[in-house]
Amino acid sequence: MGGFLLAQSDRVLRTSGVRERFADVDAAAAAVRSGRIPLLVGAIAFDPSRPAALHAPESWDFDSAALPVGDLPEVRLVGQTPSPAEHVARVTRLVKLLGEGELRKVVAARSVQLAADAPIDPELLVAELVRRHPSSNGYAVELTGAGEQHDGAHLVGSSPELLVSKRGSTLTMRPLAGTAPRRPDPAADRDEADQLLASAKNREEHSYVIEWIRDQLSPVCSELTVPDGPALISTPEVWHLATSISAVLRDPATTALDVAVLLHPTPALCGTPTELAMKTITDIEGDRGFYGGAVGWCDERGDGDWIVAIRCAEVAADGRTATAYAGGGIVVASDPDAELDETTTKLRTLLGALNVTI
Ligand SMILES: C=C(O[C@@H]1C=C(C(=O)O)C=C[C@H]1O)C(=O)O
C-alpha cells in the first residue's frame, strides 16, 4: 500500500508518495514548525526514544473516496507471546510489585502471531476494520524508515482513543482507561457498563491518565476543562471509561505534533510514574514497536489529529505474517485472570476482521 491512511468518522485522509522521511521526532517537529513541509504523517513508537516512522507525503486527500472492498486471505493464529499462562504470571508479579512501593500503575501487554495463506493487503484490512467499527479511528501506516525490522511493514488498526486533536489554539483529548467486556444479553451488557462506571479499581486506573494530561498540559495551556468524572463509551467488543478534555494553548505556534510528543506515552499505555513504568515494561516485554505509540498527521498551520495506536497489528512487508497486540492497565487491585481475559477481548477487534477466533 505505502503511505498513510486514517479513516475517522467524519473523513478519510489518504496520502501517497514520500517527499522526506523522519525517524527523529524532534527533527520532524522542527520541519513542521519551520513551514518547510506542508503535511507530516506517520507513527511514533511506543518508546519515544526509538525511531519514528514519519514522513512528508508527495500528495494527500482529506476527503478520500470510499475504502476498497475485497477478500482478505485465510489467516491462522500460530503463536502467543507470552503464553496466556505466562501473561497471568507476569500480572501476578506486577501486582506484587505495585504493592511494594513506587510504581502505581503499569500496562501489561501481550501479542499473538498470525500467518496468512496469501498476502494481507493493509488497505483491505483497514477497510474491514472501519466497516466493523465505524465510530473508531481506522489506520494503516507504512513503517519504512524506522529500522530494518519495520521496512515495508504496516501498522493497521482501529483505535477508539484520541491522544490529541488540534484546531487553531484549541485542543481536544479523549483518553480511555478502564475496561469491561460487552455482553450479548442487553441487561447483562448494561450491568457491565454500570459496574465499570462504579468500579474504584477502574476509576483509579483512569485517574492516573487524567492526572498526567493535566500535569503535562498545565504549563502550555491557558484553559484546561476536565469533567468531574469519566463517562462510558463502547466499541462492539468493550466498554471503556472515557474523559473528554479540552484546552487552549498559550502559544499558537505549538503544533499538534508538539502536543502529541508532550502527552505520549500516557499512563493508558505505559503507567505511573512514566519512566519507571517504561523501564518495567521494557524489562518484561522488550520492544513493543509501534503498538502503544501514536498515529496521526500535522499540517503547516500546526493543526492535526493523533490517535493512540491500539487494537492493531504490524503486518510484515510480504503481508504473510502479522503480530497483533493488546494490553491492559494493572493496579494493585487487579485480578490476573481478569486481565488476561481483557487482553483477549481487546485482541478480538483486530482478529475479528481477519476471521480469527481466540
Ligand atoms: C492498552 C490497551 O488499551 C488501553 C488500556 C485500557 C485499560 O487498561 O483499561 C483501556 C483503553 C486503552 O487506553 C490496548 O487496547 O491494548
Short mmCIF file of C-alpha atoms and ligand atoms in Angstrom, two decimals:
data_model
loop_
_atom_site.label_atom_id
_atom_site.label_comp_id
_atom_site.label_asym_id
_atom_site.label_seq_id
_atom_site.Cartn_x
_atom_site.Cartn_y
_atom_site.Cartn_z
CA MET A 1 0.00 0.00 0.00
CA GLY A 2 2.69 2.51 1.02
CA GLY A 3 1.79 5.86 2.50
CA PHE A 4 -0.70 6.56 5.22
CA LEU A 5 -4.43 6.17 5.73
CA LEU A 6 -6.51 7.47 8.64
CA ALA A 7 -10.26 6.88 8.49
CA GLN A 8 -12.13 8.91 11.12
CA SER A 9 -15.90 9.05 11.49
CA ASP A 10 -16.13 12.30 9.50
CA ARG A 11 -13.36 11.89 6.93
CA VAL A 12 -10.61 9.76 5.41
CA LEU A 13 -7.07 11.07 4.99
CA ARG A 14 -5.03 9.18 2.42
CA THR A 15 -1.55 10.11 1.28
CA SER A 16 0.80 8.85 -1.39
CA GLY A 17 4.48 9.29 -2.22
CA VAL A 18 7.24 10.26 0.18
CA ARG A 19 8.99 13.61 -0.02
CA GLU A 20 11.08 13.22 3.11
CA ARG A 21 11.28 10.66 5.91
CA PHE A 22 11.90 11.38 9.58
CA ALA A 23 13.00 8.76 12.12
CA ASP A 24 13.68 11.55 14.58
CA VAL A 25 10.52 13.08 16.05
CA ASP A 26 12.25 16.32 17.06
CA ALA A 27 13.55 16.83 13.51
CA ALA A 28 10.05 16.21 12.16
CA ALA A 29 8.53 18.64 14.67
CA ALA A 30 11.11 21.29 13.69
CA ALA A 31 10.39 20.77 9.97
CA VAL A 32 6.65 21.30 10.58
CA ARG A 33 7.25 24.38 12.73
CA SER A 34 9.54 25.93 10.12
CA GLY A 35 6.82 25.64 7.47
CA ARG A 36 9.26 23.69 5.28
CA ILE A 37 6.80 20.80 4.87
CA PRO A 38 3.06 21.30 4.35
CA LEU A 39 1.98 17.99 5.89
CA LEU A 40 3.56 15.37 8.12
CA VAL A 41 2.00 11.92 8.68
CA GLY A 42 3.01 8.65 10.29
CA ALA A 43 3.64 6.90 13.57
CA ILE A 44 5.61 7.44 16.77
CA ALA A 45 6.91 4.30 18.53
CA PHE A 46 5.68 3.27 21.99
CA ASP A 47 9.14 4.08 23.38
CA PRO A 48 9.69 7.69 22.28
CA SER A 49 13.47 7.17 22.28
CA ARG A 50 13.15 4.64 19.43
CA PRO A 51 12.97 5.63 15.73
CA ALA A 52 9.67 7.02 14.44
CA ALA A 53 8.08 6.32 11.03
CA LEU A 54 7.08 9.84 9.99
CA HIS A 55 7.11 11.35 6.51
CA ALA A 56 6.11 14.32 4.44
CA PRO A 57 3.91 12.88 1.65
CA GLU A 58 4.02 13.95 -2.02
CA SER A 59 0.24 14.25 -2.20
CA TRP A 60 -2.80 13.80 0.01
CA ASP A 61 -6.56 13.92 0.11
CA PHE A 62 -8.54 14.68 3.27
CA ASP A 63 -11.82 13.54 1.73
CA SER A 64 -10.69 10.35 0.18
CA ALA A 65 -13.27 8.23 -1.61
CA ALA A 66 -14.78 5.05 -0.18
CA LEU A 67 -12.40 2.41 1.09
CA PRO A 68 -11.77 -0.60 -1.15
CA VAL A 69 -13.80 -3.78 -0.92
CA GLY A 70 -12.14 -7.15 -1.37
CA ASP A 71 -11.47 -10.52 0.21
CA LEU A 72 -8.88 -10.96 2.90
CA PRO A 73 -6.92 -14.24 2.88
CA GLU A 74 -7.34 -17.14 5.30
CA VAL A 75 -5.41 -16.30 8.44
CA ARG A 76 -4.32 -18.65 11.27
CA LEU A 77 -3.18 -17.95 14.80
CA VAL A 78 0.27 -19.55 15.08
CA GLY A 79 1.67 -18.30 18.39
CA GLN A 80 1.15 -16.26 21.55
CA THR A 81 3.86 -14.18 23.25
CA PRO A 82 3.95 -14.70 26.13
CA SER A 83 1.69 -17.74 26.57
CA PRO A 84 -1.63 -16.93 28.29
CA ALA A 85 -0.35 -18.66 31.48
CA GLU A 86 2.83 -16.57 31.45
CA HIS A 87 0.78 -13.37 31.00
CA VAL A 88 -1.17 -14.27 34.14
CA ALA A 89 2.12 -14.98 35.96
CA ARG A 90 3.55 -11.63 34.83
CA VAL A 91 0.48 -9.74 36.03
CA THR A 92 0.67 -11.60 39.35
CA ARG A 93 4.29 -10.44 39.77
CA LEU A 94 3.35 -6.88 38.76
CA VAL A 95 0.53 -6.74 41.32
CA LYS A 96 3.08 -7.72 43.99
CA LEU A 97 5.49 -5.06 42.75
CA LEU A 98 2.70 -2.45 42.77
CA GLY A 99 2.01 -3.35 46.40
CA GLU A 100 5.63 -2.70 47.36
CA GLY A 101 6.03 0.94 46.56
CA GLU A 102 6.90 3.40 43.88
CA LEU A 103 5.06 2.03 40.84
CA ARG A 104 1.34 2.88 40.93
CA LYS A 105 0.14 1.68 37.51
CA VAL A 106 1.73 -0.28 34.68
CA VAL A 107 0.28 -1.58 31.39
CA ALA A 108 0.97 -5.26 30.69
CA ALA A 109 0.61 -6.33 27.07
CA ARG A 110 0.86 -9.50 25.02
CA SER A 111 0.92 -10.35 21.34
CA VAL A 112 -0.31 -13.08 19.03
CA GLN A 113 1.35 -14.19 15.83
CA LEU A 114 -0.67 -14.69 12.67
CA ALA A 115 0.12 -16.44 9.38
CA ALA A 116 -1.81 -15.89 6.14
CA ASP A 117 -2.27 -18.14 3.10
CA ALA A 118 -1.87 -15.14 0.79
CA PRO A 119 -0.69 -11.57 1.45
CA ILE A 120 -2.85 -9.43 3.77
CA ASP A 121 -3.50 -6.13 1.96
CA PRO A 122 -3.29 -3.43 4.68
CA GLU A 123 -5.88 -1.30 2.91
CA LEU A 124 -8.41 -4.14 2.71
CA LEU A 125 -7.78 -4.91 6.38
CA VAL A 126 -8.32 -1.31 7.46
CA ALA A 127 -11.46 -1.16 5.30
CA GLU A 128 -12.85 -4.23 7.08
CA LEU A 129 -11.97 -2.72 10.48
CA VAL A 130 -13.76 0.52 9.55
CA ARG A 131 -16.82 -1.42 8.39
CA ARG A 132 -16.97 -3.16 11.78
CA HIS A 133 -16.01 -0.11 13.88
CA PRO A 134 -17.37 2.95 12.05
CA SER A 135 -17.01 5.28 15.03
CA SER A 136 -13.37 4.36 15.82
CA ASN A 137 -10.26 5.61 14.00
CA GLY A 138 -9.09 3.14 11.36
CA TYR A 139 -5.45 3.42 10.33
CA ALA A 140 -2.83 1.85 8.10
CA VAL A 141 0.66 3.31 8.29
CA GLU A 142 3.76 2.25 6.40
CA LEU A 143 6.65 1.87 8.85
CA THR A 144 9.62 2.14 6.48
CA GLY A 145 12.45 4.24 7.85
CA ALA A 146 12.06 3.14 11.48
CA GLY A 147 14.70 0.42 11.30
CA GLU A 148 15.22 -2.70 9.22
CA GLN A 149 12.71 -4.84 11.14
CA HIS A 150 9.90 -2.43 10.13
CA ASP A 151 10.88 -1.77 6.49
CA GLY A 152 7.87 -2.27 4.23
CA ALA A 153 5.70 -3.31 7.18
CA HIS A 154 2.38 -1.64 8.04
CA LEU A 155 0.73 -0.87 11.35
CA VAL A 156 -3.00 -1.49 10.86
CA GLY A 157 -5.69 -0.97 13.47
CA SER A 158 -8.90 0.59 14.72
CA SER A 159 -8.46 2.77 17.79
CA PRO A 160 -11.20 4.37 19.88
CA GLU A 161 -8.63 6.55 21.72
CA LEU A 162 -7.82 10.14 20.72
CA LEU A 163 -4.47 11.35 22.03
CA VAL A 164 -4.98 14.91 20.81
CA SER A 165 -6.76 16.87 18.13
CA LYS A 166 -5.75 20.49 17.50
CA ARG A 167 -7.63 23.14 15.51
CA GLY A 168 -6.30 26.66 15.87
CA SER A 169 -5.32 27.07 19.51
CA THR A 170 -7.97 24.59 20.77
CA LEU A 171 -7.01 21.09 21.88
CA THR A 172 -9.33 18.17 22.47
CA MET A 173 -8.33 14.89 24.04
CA ARG A 174 -10.31 11.76 24.83
CA PRO A 175 -8.22 9.40 26.93
CA LEU A 176 -9.58 5.96 27.81
CA ALA A 177 -8.67 3.71 30.72
CA GLY A 178 -10.83 1.19 32.50
CA THR A 179 -12.41 -1.64 30.52
CA ALA A 180 -15.28 -4.14 30.71
CA PRO A 181 -16.43 -6.68 28.11
CA ARG A 182 -19.65 -6.23 26.09
CA ARG A 183 -22.28 -8.96 26.65
CA PRO A 184 -24.77 -10.27 24.05
CA ASP A 185 -27.66 -10.01 26.53
CA PRO A 186 -28.71 -6.32 26.81
CA ALA A 187 -29.37 -6.44 30.57
CA ALA A 188 -26.03 -8.17 31.26
CA ASP A 189 -24.32 -5.68 28.96
CA ARG A 190 -25.83 -2.74 30.86
CA ASP A 191 -24.72 -4.34 34.15
CA GLU A 192 -21.13 -4.49 32.89
CA ALA A 193 -21.29 -0.81 32.00
CA ASP A 194 -22.81 0.20 35.35
CA GLN A 195 -20.24 -1.83 37.27
CA LEU A 196 -17.41 -0.32 35.26
CA LEU A 197 -18.59 3.21 35.98
CA ALA A 198 -18.86 2.42 39.70
CA SER A 199 -15.58 0.47 39.95
CA ALA A 200 -13.00 2.06 42.28
CA LYS A 201 -10.22 -0.01 40.66
CA ASN A 202 -11.10 1.17 37.14
CA ARG A 203 -11.54 4.77 38.29
CA GLU A 204 -8.09 4.61 39.85
CA GLU A 205 -6.59 3.35 36.54
CA HIS A 206 -8.38 6.19 34.77
CA SER A 207 -7.35 8.89 37.23
CA TYR A 208 -3.61 8.40 36.53
CA VAL A 209 -4.19 9.25 32.87
CA ILE A 210 -6.16 12.40 33.68
CA GLU A 211 -3.56 13.48 36.24
CA TRP A 212 -0.79 13.04 33.65
CA ILE A 213 -2.62 15.02 30.97
CA ARG A 214 -3.34 17.80 33.44
CA ASP A 215 0.31 17.93 34.55
CA GLN A 216 1.71 17.87 31.01
CA LEU A 217 -0.70 20.48 29.63
CA SER A 218 -0.87 22.94 32.55
CA PRO A 219 2.40 24.72 31.64
CA VAL A 220 1.42 25.19 27.97
CA CYS A 221 -2.35 25.82 28.22
CA SER A 222 -4.29 28.80 29.48
CA GLU A 223 -7.54 26.91 29.95
CA LEU A 224 -8.00 23.27 30.76
CA THR A 225 -11.50 21.86 31.02
CA VAL A 226 -11.76 18.45 32.65
CA PRO A 227 -15.14 16.95 33.62
CA ASP A 228 -15.53 15.83 37.24
CA GLY A 229 -15.65 12.16 36.40
CA PRO A 230 -15.38 9.74 33.46
CA ALA A 231 -18.20 8.76 31.10
CA LEU A 232 -18.82 5.45 29.32
CA ILE A 233 -18.05 4.73 25.68
CA SER A 234 -18.36 1.43 23.86
CA THR A 235 -16.95 -0.45 20.91
CA PRO A 236 -18.52 -3.69 19.66
CA GLU A 237 -16.10 -5.57 21.97
CA VAL A 238 -15.68 -3.43 25.11
CA TRP A 239 -16.89 -0.66 27.40
CA HIS A 240 -14.36 1.97 28.44
CA LEU A 241 -14.18 4.84 30.88
CA ALA A 242 -13.53 7.99 28.84
CA THR A 243 -12.94 11.65 29.67
CA SER A 244 -13.35 14.40 27.06
CA ILE A 245 -10.84 17.14 27.87
CA SER A 246 -10.44 20.47 26.11
CA ALA A 247 -7.72 23.10 26.45
CA VAL A 248 -6.48 26.32 24.89
CA LEU A 249 -2.79 26.66 24.01
CA ARG A 250 -0.91 29.71 25.31
CA ASP A 251 1.42 29.77 22.30
CA PRO A 252 -0.42 29.34 18.99
CA ALA A 253 2.86 28.23 17.37
CA THR A 254 2.73 24.95 19.34
CA THR A 255 1.78 22.22 16.86
CA ALA A 256 -0.40 19.13 17.18
CA LEU A 257 2.80 17.06 16.92
CA ASP A 258 4.41 19.06 19.75
CA VAL A 259 1.40 18.30 21.95
CA ALA A 260 1.39 14.62 20.96
CA VAL A 261 5.07 14.41 21.97
CA LEU A 262 4.29 16.11 25.27
CA LEU A 263 1.43 13.70 26.07
CA HIS A 264 2.90 10.43 24.78
CA PRO A 265 3.10 7.84 26.32
CA THR A 266 0.13 8.43 28.62
CA PRO A 267 -0.48 6.11 31.59
CA ALA A 268 -3.24 4.49 29.48
CA LEU A 269 -0.46 2.66 27.62
CA CYS A 270 2.56 2.96 29.87
CA GLY A 271 1.95 3.69 33.56
CA THR A 272 2.71 5.91 36.56
CA PRO A 273 5.32 7.16 37.18
CA THR A 274 6.06 7.16 33.45
CA GLU A 275 9.80 6.45 33.44
CA LEU A 276 9.64 3.63 35.95
CA ALA A 277 6.66 2.11 34.11
CA MET A 278 8.51 2.34 30.77
CA LYS A 279 11.58 0.62 32.25
CA THR A 280 9.42 -2.08 33.86
CA ILE A 281 7.61 -2.75 30.56
CA THR A 282 10.81 -2.84 28.51
CA ASP A 283 12.47 -5.22 31.00
CA ILE A 284 9.50 -7.61 30.88
CA GLU A 285 8.22 -7.33 27.29
CA GLY A 286 11.17 -6.00 25.31
CA ASP A 287 10.48 -3.60 22.44
CA ARG A 288 6.75 -3.03 21.76
CA GLY A 289 7.50 -1.39 18.42
CA PHE A 290 4.62 0.82 17.29
CA TYR A 291 1.90 -0.80 19.39
CA GLY A 292 1.04 1.74 22.08
CA GLY A 293 2.58 4.53 20.01
CA ALA A 294 0.70 7.32 18.24
CA VAL A 295 -0.53 7.63 14.66
CA GLY A 296 -1.56 10.87 13.02
CA TRP A 297 -0.94 13.97 10.96
CA CYS A 298 0.07 17.59 11.42
CA ASP A 299 -0.25 20.33 8.81
CA GLU A 300 1.69 23.56 8.27
CA ARG A 301 -0.75 25.54 10.48
CA GLY A 302 0.05 23.11 13.29
CA ASP A 303 -3.42 21.56 13.20
CA GLY A 304 -3.63 17.80 13.40
CA ASP A 305 -5.01 14.62 14.91
CA TRP A 306 -3.03 11.97 16.82
CA ILE A 307 -4.62 8.65 17.74
CA VAL A 308 -3.32 6.16 20.30
CA ALA A 309 -2.02 3.14 18.35
CA ILE A 310 -4.00 0.31 19.95
CA ARG A 311 -6.26 -2.54 18.68
CA CYS A 312 -3.68 -3.07 15.96
CA ALA A 313 -1.28 -5.44 14.26
CA GLU A 314 2.01 -4.97 12.48
CA VAL A 315 1.65 -6.65 9.10
CA ALA A 316 5.03 -7.80 7.68
CA ALA A 317 6.31 -6.41 4.38
CA ASP A 318 5.28 -9.57 2.46
CA GLY A 319 1.82 -9.49 4.08
CA ARG A 320 2.10 -13.18 5.04
CA THR A 321 2.64 -12.72 8.76
CA ALA A 322 1.33 -10.25 11.31
CA THR A 323 1.60 -9.63 15.04
CA ALA A 324 -1.44 -8.30 16.92
CA TYR A 325 -1.16 -6.67 20.35
CA ALA A 326 -3.31 -5.91 23.37
CA GLY A 327 -2.67 -4.80 26.92
CA GLY A 328 -4.37 -3.51 30.00
CA GLY A 329 -3.60 -1.23 32.92
CA ILE A 330 -2.55 -3.03 36.11
CA VAL A 331 -3.03 -1.50 39.55
CA VAL A 332 -2.65 -3.09 42.96
CA ALA A 333 -6.32 -4.25 42.95
CA SER A 334 -6.06 -6.01 39.54
CA ASP A 335 -7.05 -9.66 39.16
CA PRO A 336 -4.54 -11.51 36.91
CA ASP A 337 -7.09 -13.87 35.29
CA ALA A 338 -9.46 -10.97 34.52
CA GLU A 339 -6.52 -9.09 32.98
CA LEU A 340 -5.79 -12.00 30.64
CA ASP A 341 -9.47 -12.04 29.57
CA GLU A 342 -9.35 -8.28 28.97
CA THR A 343 -6.40 -8.60 26.57
CA THR A 344 -8.19 -11.45 24.76
CA THR A 345 -11.32 -9.33 24.35
CA LYS A 346 -9.27 -6.39 23.06
CA LEU A 347 -7.44 -8.65 20.57
CA ARG A 348 -10.82 -9.54 19.04
CA THR A 349 -11.07 -6.09 17.43
CA LEU A 350 -8.22 -6.90 15.06
CA LEU A 351 -8.64 -10.68 14.92
CA GLY A 352 -12.37 -10.43 14.16
CA ALA A 353 -11.63 -8.52 10.96
CA LEU A 354 -9.40 -11.43 9.88
CA ASN A 355 -11.93 -14.07 10.94
CA VAL A 356 -9.54 -15.47 13.52
CA THR A 357 -11.10 -16.71 16.76
CA ILE A 358 -9.35 -16.52 20.12
C1 LIG B 1 -3.61 -0.97 26.19
C2 LIG B 1 -4.76 -1.01 25.50
O1 LIG B 1 -5.82 -0.21 25.78
C3 LIG B 1 -5.70 0.85 26.71
C4 LIG B 1 -5.89 0.38 28.09
C5 LIG B 1 -7.15 0.40 28.68
C6 LIG B 1 -7.34 -0.21 30.05
O2 LIG B 1 -6.36 -0.63 30.66
O3 LIG B 1 -8.49 -0.30 30.52
C7 LIG B 1 -8.23 0.99 28.02
C8 LIG B 1 -8.06 1.63 26.84
C9 LIG B 1 -6.71 1.89 26.31
O4 LIG B 1 -6.23 3.12 26.78
C10 LIG B 1 -4.94 -1.94 24.35
O5 LIG B 1 -6.00 -1.93 23.74
O6 LIG B 1 -4.01 -2.70 24.06
#
